[in-house]
JSON list of C-alpha atoms in Angstrom, two decimals:
[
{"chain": "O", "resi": 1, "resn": "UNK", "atom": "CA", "xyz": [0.00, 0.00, 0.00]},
{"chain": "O", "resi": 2, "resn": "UNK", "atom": "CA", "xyz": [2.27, 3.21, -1.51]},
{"chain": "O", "resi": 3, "resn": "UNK", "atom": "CA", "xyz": [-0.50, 5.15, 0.41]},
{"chain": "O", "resi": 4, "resn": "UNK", "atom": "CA", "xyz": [-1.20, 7.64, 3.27]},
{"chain": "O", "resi": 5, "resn": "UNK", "atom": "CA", "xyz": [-1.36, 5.39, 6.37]},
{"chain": "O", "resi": 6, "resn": "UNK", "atom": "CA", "xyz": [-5.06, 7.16, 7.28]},
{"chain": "O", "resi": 7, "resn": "UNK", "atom": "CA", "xyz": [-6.02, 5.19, 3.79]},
{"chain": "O", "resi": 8, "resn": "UNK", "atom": "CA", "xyz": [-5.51, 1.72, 4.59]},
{"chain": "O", "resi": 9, "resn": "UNK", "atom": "CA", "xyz": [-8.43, 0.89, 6.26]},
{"chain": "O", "resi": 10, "resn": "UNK", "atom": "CA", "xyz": [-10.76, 1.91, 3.15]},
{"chain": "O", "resi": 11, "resn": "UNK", "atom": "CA", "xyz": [-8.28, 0.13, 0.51]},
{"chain": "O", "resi": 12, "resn": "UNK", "atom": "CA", "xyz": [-8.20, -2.51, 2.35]},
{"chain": "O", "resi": 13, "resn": "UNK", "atom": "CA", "xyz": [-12.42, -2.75, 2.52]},
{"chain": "O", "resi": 14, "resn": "UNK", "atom": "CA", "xyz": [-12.44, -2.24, -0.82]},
{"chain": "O", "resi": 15, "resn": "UNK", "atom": "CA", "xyz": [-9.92, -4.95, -2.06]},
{"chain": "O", "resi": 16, "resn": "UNK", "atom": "CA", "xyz": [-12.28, -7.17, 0.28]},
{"chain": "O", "resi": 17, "resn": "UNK", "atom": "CA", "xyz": [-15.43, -5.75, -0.98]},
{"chain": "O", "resi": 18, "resn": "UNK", "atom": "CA", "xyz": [-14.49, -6.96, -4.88]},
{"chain": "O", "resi": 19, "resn": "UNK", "atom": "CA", "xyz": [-12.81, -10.11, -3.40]},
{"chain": "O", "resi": 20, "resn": "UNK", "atom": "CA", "xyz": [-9.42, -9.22, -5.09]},
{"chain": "O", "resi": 21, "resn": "UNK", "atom": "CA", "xyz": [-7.62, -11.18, -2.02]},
{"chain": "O", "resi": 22, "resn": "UNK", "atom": "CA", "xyz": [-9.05, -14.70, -3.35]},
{"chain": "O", "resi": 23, "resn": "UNK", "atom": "CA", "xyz": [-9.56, -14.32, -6.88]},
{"chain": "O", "resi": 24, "resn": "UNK", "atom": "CA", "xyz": [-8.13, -16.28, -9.48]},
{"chain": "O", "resi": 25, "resn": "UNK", "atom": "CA", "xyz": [-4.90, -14.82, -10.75]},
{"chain": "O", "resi": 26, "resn": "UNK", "atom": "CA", "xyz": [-6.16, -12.67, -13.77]},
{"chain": "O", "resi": 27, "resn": "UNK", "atom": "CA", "xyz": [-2.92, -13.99, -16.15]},
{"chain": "O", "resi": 28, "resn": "UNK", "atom": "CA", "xyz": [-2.71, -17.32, -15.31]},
{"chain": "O", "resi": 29, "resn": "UNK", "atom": "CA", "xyz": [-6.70, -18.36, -14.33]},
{"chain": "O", "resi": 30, "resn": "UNK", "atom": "CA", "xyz": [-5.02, -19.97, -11.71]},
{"chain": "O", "resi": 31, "resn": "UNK", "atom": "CA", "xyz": [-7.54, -20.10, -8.58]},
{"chain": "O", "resi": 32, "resn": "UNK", "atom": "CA", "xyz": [-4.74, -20.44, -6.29]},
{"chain": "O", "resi": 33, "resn": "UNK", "atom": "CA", "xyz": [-3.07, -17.42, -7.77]},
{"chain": "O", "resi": 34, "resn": "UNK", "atom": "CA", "xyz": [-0.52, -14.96, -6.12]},
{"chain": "O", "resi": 35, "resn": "UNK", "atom": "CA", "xyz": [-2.01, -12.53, -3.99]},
{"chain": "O", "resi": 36, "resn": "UNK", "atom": "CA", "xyz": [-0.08, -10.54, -1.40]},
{"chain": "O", "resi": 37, "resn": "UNK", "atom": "CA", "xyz": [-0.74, -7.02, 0.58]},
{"chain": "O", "resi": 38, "resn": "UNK", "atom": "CA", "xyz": [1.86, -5.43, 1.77]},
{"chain": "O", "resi": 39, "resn": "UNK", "atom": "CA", "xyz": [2.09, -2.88, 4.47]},
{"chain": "O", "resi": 40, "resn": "UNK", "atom": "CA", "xyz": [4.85, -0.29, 5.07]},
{"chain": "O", "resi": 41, "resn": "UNK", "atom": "CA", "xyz": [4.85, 1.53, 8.72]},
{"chain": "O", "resi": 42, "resn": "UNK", "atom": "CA", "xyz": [3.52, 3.39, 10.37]},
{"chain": "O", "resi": 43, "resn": "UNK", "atom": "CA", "xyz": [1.43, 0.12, 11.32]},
{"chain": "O", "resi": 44, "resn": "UNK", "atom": "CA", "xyz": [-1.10, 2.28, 13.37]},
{"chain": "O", "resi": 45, "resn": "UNK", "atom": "CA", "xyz": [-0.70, 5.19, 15.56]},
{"chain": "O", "resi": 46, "resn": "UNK", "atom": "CA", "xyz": [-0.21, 3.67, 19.09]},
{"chain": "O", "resi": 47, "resn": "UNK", "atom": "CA", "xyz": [-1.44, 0.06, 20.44]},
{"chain": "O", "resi": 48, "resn": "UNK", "atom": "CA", "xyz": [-5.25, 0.08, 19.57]},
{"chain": "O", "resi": 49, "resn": "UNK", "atom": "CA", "xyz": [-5.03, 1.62, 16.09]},
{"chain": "O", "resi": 50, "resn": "UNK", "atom": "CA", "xyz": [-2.32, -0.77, 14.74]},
{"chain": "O", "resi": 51, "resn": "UNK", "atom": "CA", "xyz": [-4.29, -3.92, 16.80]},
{"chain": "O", "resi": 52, "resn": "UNK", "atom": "CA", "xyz": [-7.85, -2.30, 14.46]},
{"chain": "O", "resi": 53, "resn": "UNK", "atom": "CA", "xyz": [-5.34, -2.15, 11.24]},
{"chain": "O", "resi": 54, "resn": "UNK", "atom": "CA", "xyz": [-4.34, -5.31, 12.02]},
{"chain": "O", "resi": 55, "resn": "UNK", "atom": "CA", "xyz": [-7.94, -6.82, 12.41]},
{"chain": "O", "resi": 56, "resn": "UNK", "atom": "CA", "xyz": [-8.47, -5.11, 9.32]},
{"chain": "O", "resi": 57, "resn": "UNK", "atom": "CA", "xyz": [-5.78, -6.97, 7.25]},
{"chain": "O", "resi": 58, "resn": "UNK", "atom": "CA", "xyz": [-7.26, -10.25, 8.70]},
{"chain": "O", "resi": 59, "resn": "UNK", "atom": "CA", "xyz": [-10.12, -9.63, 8.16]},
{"chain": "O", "resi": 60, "resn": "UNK", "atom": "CA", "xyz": [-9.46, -10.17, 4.48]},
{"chain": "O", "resi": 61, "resn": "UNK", "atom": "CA", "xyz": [-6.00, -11.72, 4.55]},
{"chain": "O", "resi": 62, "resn": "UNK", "atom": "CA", "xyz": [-4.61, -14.35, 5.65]},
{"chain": "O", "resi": 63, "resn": "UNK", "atom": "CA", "xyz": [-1.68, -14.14, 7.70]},
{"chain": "O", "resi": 64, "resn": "UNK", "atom": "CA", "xyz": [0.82, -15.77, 4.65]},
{"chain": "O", "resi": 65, "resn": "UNK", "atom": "CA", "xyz": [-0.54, -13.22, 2.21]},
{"chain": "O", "resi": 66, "resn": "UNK", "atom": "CA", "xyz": [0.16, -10.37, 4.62]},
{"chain": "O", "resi": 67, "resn": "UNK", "atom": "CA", "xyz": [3.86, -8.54, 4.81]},
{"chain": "O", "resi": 68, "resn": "UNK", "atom": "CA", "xyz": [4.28, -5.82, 7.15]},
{"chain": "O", "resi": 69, "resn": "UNK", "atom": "CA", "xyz": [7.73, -4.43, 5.95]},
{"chain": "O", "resi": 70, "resn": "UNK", "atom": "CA", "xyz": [9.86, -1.59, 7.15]},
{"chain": "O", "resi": 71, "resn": "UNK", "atom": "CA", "xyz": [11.88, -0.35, 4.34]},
{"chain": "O", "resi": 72, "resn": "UNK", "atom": "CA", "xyz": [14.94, 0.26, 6.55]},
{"chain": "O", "resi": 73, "resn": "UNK", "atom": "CA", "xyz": [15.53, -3.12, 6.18]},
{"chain": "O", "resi": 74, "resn": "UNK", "atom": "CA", "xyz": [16.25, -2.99, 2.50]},
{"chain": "O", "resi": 75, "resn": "UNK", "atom": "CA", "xyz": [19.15, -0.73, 3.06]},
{"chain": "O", "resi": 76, "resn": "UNK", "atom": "CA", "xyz": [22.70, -2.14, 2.01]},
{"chain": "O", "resi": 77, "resn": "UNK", "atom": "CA", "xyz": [24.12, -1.13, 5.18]},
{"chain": "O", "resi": 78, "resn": "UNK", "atom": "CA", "xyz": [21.42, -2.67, 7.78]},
{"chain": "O", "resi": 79, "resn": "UNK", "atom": "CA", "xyz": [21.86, -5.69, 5.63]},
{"chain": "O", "resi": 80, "resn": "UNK", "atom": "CA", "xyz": [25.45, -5.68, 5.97]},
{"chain": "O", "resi": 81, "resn": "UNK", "atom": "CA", "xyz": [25.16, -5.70, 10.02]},
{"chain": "O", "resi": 82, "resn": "UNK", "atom": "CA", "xyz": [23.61, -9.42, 9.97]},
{"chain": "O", "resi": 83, "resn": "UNK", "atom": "CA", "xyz": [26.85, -10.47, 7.48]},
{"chain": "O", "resi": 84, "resn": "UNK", "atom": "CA", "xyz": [29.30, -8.27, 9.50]},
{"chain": "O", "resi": 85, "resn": "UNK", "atom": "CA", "xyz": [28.08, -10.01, 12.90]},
{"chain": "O", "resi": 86, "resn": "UNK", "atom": "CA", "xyz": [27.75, -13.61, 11.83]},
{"chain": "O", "resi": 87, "resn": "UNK", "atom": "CA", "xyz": [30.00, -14.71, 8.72]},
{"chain": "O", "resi": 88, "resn": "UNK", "atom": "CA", "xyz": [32.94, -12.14, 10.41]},
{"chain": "O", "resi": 89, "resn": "UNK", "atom": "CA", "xyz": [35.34, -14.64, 12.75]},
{"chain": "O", "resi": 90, "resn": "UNK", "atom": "CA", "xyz": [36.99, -11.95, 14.16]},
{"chain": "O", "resi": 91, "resn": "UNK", "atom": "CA", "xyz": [33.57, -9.78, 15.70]},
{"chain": "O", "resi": 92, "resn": "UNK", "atom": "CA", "xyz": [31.23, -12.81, 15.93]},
{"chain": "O", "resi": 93, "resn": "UNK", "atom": "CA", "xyz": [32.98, -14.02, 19.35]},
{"chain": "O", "resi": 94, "resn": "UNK", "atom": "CA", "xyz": [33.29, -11.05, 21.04]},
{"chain": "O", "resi": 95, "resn": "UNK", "atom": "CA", "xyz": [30.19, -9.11, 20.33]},
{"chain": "O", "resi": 96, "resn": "UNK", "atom": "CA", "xyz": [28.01, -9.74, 23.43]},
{"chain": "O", "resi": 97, "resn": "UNK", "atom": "CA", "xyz": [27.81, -8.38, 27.08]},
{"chain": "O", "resi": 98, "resn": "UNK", "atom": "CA", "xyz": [31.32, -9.45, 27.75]},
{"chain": "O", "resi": 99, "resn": "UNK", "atom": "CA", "xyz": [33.20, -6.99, 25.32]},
{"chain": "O", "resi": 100, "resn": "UNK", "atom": "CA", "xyz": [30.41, -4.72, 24.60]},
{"chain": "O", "resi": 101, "resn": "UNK", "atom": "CA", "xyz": [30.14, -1.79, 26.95]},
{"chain": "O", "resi": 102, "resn": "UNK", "atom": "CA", "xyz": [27.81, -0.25, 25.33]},
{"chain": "O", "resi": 103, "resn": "UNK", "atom": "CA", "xyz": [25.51, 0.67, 22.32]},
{"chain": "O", "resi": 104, "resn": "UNK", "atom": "CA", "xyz": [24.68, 3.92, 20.66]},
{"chain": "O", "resi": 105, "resn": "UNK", "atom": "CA", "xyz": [22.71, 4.17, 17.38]},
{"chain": "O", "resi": 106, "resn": "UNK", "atom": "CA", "xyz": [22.74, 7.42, 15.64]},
{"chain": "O", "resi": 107, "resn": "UNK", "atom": "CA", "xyz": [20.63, 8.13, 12.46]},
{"chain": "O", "resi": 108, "resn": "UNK", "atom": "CA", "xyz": [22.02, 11.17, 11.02]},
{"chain": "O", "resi": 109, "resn": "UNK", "atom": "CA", "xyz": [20.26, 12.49, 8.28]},
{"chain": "O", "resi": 110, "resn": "UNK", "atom": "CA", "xyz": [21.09, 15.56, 6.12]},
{"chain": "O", "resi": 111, "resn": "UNK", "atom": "CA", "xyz": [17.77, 15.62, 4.18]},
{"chain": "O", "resi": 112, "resn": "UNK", "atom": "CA", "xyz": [14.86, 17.54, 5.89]},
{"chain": "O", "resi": 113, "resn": "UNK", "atom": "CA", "xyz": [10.93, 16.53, 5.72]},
{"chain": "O", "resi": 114, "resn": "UNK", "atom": "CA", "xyz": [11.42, 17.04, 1.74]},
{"chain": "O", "resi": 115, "resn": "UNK", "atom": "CA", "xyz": [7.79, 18.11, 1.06]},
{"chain": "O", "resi": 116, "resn": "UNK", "atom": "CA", "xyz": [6.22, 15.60, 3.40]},
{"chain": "O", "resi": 117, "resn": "UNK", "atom": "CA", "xyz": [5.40, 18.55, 5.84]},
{"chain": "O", "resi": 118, "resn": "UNK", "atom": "CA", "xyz": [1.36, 17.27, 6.14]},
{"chain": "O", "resi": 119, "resn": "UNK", "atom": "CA", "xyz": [2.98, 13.51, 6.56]},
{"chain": "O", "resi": 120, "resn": "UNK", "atom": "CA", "xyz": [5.31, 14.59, 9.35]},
{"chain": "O", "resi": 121, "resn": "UNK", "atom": "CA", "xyz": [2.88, 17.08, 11.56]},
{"chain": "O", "resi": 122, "resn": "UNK", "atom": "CA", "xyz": [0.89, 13.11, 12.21]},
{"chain": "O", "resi": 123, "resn": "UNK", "atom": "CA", "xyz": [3.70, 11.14, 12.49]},
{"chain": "O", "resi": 124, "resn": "UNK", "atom": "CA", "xyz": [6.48, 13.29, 14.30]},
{"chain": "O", "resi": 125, "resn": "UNK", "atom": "CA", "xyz": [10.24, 11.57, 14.32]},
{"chain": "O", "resi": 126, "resn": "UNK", "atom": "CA", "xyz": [8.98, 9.15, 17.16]},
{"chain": "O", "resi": 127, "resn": "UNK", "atom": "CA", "xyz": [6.49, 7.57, 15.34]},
{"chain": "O", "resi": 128, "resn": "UNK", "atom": "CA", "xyz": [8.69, 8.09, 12.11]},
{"chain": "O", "resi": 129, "resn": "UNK", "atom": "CA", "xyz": [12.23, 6.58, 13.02]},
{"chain": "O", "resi": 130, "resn": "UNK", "atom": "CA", "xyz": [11.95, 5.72, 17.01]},
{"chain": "O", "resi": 131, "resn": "UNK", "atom": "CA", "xyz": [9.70, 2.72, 16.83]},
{"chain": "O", "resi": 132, "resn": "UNK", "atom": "CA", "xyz": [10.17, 1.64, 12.94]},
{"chain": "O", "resi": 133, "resn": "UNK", "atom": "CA", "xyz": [13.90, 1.72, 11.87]},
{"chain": "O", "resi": 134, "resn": "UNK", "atom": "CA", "xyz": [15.62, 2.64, 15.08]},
{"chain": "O", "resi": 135, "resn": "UNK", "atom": "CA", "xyz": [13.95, -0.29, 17.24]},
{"chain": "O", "resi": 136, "resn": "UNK", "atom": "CA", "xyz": [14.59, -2.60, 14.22]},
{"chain": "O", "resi": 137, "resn": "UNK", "atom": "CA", "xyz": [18.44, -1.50, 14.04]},
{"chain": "O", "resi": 138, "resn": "UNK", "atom": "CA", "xyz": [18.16, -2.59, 18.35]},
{"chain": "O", "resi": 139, "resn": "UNK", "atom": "CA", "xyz": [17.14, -6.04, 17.06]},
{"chain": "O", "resi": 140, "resn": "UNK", "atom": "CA", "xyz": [19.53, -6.49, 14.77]},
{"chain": "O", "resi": 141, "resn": "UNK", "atom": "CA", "xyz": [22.51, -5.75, 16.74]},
{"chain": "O", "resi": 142, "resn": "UNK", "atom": "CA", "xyz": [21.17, -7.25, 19.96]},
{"chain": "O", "resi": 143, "resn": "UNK", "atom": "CA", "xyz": [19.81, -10.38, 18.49]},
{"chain": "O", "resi": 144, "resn": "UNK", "atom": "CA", "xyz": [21.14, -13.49, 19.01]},
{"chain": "O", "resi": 145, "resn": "UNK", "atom": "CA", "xyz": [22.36, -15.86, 15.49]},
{"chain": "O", "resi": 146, "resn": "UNK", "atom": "CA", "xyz": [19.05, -17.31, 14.16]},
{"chain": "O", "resi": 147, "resn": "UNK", "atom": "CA", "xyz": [18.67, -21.03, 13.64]},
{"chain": "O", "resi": 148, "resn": "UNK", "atom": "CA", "xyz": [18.27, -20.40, 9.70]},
{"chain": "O", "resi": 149, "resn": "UNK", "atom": "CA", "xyz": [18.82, -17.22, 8.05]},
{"chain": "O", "resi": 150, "resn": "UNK", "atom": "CA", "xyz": [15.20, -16.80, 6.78]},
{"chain": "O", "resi": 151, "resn": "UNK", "atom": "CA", "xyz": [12.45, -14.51, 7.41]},
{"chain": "O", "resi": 152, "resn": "UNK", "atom": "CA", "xyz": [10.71, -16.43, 10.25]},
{"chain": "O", "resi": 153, "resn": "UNK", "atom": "CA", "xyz": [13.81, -17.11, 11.77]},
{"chain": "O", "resi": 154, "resn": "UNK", "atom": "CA", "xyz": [15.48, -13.45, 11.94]},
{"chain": "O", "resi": 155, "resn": "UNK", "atom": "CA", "xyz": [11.93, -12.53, 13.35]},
{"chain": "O", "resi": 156, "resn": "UNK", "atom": "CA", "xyz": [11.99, -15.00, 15.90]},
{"chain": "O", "resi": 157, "resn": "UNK", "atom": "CA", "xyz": [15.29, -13.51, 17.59]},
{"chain": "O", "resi": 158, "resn": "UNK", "atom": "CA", "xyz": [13.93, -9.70, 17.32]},
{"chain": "O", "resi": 159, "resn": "UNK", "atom": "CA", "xyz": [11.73, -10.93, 18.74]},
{"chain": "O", "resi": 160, "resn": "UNK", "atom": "CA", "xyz": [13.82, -12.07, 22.18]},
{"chain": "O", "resi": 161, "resn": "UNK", "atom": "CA", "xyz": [14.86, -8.52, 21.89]},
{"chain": "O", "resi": 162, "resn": "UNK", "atom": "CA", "xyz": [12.08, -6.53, 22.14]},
{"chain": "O", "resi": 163, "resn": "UNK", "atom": "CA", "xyz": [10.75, -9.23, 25.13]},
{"chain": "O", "resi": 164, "resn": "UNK", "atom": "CA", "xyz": [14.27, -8.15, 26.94]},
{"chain": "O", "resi": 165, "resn": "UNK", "atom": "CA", "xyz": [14.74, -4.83, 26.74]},
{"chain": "O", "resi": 166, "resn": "UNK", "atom": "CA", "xyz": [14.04, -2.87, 29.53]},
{"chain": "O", "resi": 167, "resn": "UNK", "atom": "CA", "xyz": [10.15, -2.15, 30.54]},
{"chain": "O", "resi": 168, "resn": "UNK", "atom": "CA", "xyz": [8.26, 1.08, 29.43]},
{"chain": "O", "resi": 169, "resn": "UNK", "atom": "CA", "xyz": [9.66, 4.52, 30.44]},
{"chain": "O", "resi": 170, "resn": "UNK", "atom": "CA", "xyz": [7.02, 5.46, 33.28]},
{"chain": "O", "resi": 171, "resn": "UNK", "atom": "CA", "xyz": [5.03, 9.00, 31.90]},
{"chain": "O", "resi": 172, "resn": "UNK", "atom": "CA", "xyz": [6.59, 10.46, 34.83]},
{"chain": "O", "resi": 173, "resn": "UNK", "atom": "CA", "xyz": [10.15, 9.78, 34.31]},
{"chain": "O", "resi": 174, "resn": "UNK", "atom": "CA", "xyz": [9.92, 11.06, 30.48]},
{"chain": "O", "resi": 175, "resn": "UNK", "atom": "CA", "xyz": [11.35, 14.56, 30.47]},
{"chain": "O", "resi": 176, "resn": "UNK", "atom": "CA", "xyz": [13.91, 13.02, 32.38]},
{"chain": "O", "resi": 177, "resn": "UNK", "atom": "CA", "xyz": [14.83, 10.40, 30.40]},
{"chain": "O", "resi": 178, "resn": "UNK", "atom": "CA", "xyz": [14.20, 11.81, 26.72]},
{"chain": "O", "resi": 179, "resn": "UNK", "atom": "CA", "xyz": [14.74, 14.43, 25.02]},
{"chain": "O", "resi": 180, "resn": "UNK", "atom": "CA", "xyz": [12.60, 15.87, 21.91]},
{"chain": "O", "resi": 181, "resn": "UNK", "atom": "CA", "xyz": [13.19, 18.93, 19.94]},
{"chain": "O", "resi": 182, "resn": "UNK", "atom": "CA", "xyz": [12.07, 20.88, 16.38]},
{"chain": "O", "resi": 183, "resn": "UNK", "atom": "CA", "xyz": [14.88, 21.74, 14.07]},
{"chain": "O", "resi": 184, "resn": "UNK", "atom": "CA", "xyz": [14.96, 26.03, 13.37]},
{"chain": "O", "resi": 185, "resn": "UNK", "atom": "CA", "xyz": [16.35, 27.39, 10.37]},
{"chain": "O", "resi": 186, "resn": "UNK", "atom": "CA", "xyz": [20.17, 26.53, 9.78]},
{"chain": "O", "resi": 187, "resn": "UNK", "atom": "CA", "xyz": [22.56, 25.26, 7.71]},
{"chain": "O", "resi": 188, "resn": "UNK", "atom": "CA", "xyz": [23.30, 21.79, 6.08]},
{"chain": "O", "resi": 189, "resn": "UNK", "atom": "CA", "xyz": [26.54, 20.67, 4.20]},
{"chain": "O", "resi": 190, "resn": "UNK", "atom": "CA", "xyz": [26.94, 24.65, 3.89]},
{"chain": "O", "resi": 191, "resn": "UNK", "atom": "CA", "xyz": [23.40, 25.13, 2.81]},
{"chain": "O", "resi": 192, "resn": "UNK", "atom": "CA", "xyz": [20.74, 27.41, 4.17]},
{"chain": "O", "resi": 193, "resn": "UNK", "atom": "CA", "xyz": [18.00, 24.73, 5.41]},
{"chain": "O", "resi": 194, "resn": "UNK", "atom": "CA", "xyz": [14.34, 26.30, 6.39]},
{"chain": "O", "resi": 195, "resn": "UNK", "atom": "CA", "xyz": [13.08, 25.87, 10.14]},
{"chain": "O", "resi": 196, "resn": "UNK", "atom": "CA", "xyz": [10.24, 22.74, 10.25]},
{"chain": "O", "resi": 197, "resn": "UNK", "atom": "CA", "xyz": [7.42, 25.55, 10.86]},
{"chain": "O", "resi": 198, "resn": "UNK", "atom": "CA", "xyz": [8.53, 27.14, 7.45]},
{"chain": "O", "resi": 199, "resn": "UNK", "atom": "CA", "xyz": [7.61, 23.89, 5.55]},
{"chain": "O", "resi": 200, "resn": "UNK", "atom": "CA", "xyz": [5.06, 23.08, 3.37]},
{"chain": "O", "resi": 201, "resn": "UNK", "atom": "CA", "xyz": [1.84, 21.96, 5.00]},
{"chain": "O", "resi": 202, "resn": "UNK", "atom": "CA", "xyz": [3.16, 22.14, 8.76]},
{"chain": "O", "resi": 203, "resn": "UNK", "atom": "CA", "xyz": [1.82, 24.01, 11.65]},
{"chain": "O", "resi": 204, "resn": "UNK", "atom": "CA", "xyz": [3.18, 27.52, 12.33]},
{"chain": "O", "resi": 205, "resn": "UNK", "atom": "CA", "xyz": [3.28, 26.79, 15.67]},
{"chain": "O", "resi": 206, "resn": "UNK", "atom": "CA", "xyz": [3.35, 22.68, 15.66]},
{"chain": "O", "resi": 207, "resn": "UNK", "atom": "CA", "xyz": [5.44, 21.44, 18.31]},
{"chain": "O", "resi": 208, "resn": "UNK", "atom": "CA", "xyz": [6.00, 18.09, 16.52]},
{"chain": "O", "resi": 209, "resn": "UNK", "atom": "CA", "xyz": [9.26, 16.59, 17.13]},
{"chain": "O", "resi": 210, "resn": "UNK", "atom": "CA", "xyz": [12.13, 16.43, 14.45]},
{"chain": "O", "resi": 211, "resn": "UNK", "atom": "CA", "xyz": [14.54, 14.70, 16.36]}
]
């Protein structure tokens, strides 16, 4: 779905509606034809809107025709972390809570919102990078080697992950603990870059997060 998130639920109605989830393949007349829906985050707002999106989906899905993606994951360099931790002799040994004092993951990004001002003001870099591609980056470094490297298996060890890390930050302990901010106007690689309130289809006054 190359769609607005706040579409999916309609699309995905519709696509039921005309039964285009279990129809015959329309090249081959094969009735057990290749049908597949795939979903690219944000998957939901918070806990009960991605738990409706999901009921959604299975509602005319099944669960093998469904792919929830994160197209972080498609990046040469994330995919070169899983070869670089388990096919390297020399890092493979040592990378665990022995050796490893510590881990810091920095996305640093020189391109701004790019015209997806009306995109951002709903999604906010929390939403956008926290719990998508950051949180998947924590799985991949943290995870332990899977039994096969296939999909089911590298899910199975992010999963461990996310089951181990440390509980929810209590609401009371956030300003203390995080810290959000809104880029103003600046430079970048020597160029002038606009403040976030200056772009295209964003709140003069928003106090959406950029980072």
């Amino acid at each position: 779905l190359a769609t607005p998130p706040s579409y999916y639920d309609d699309i995905i109605a519709h696509l039921g509606a005309v039964d285009l989830a279990r129809r015959q393949d329309i090249y081959t007349r094969d009735p057990g034809g290749w049908h597949r829906i795939v979903v690219e985050k944000p998957f939901g707002r918070d806990v009960l809107s991605a738990r409706e999106l999901n009921r959604a989906v299975a509602s005319v899905f099944s669960e093998r025709q469904i792919y929830r993606i994160d197209h972080y994951l498609g990046k040469e360099t994330v995919q070169n972390v899983l070869a670089f931790r388990f096919a390297n002799v020399l890092f493979e040994p040592v990378w665990n809570r022995h050796y490893v004092d510590h881990v810091q993951i920095t996305v640093a990004e020189s391109l701004g919102v790019e015209g997806r001002g009306k995109y951002y003001e709903e999604s906010g870099a929390l939403r956008d990078m926290v719990q998508s591609h950051i949180l998947q980056l924590l799985c991949v470094m943290a995870m332990e080697p899977p039994a096969h490297f296939d999909g089911n298996s590298l899910r199975d060890e992010k999963v461990k992950v996310l089951r181990s890390v440390a509980p929810p930050i209590n609401p009371n302990d956030i300003t203390a603990r995080t810290v959000r901010g809104q880029y103003a106007d600046g430079f970048v690689a020597g160029q002038q870059a606009r403040a976030y309130r200056a772009e295209k289809d964003v709140n003069p006054t928003s106090r959406t997060e950029t980072y």
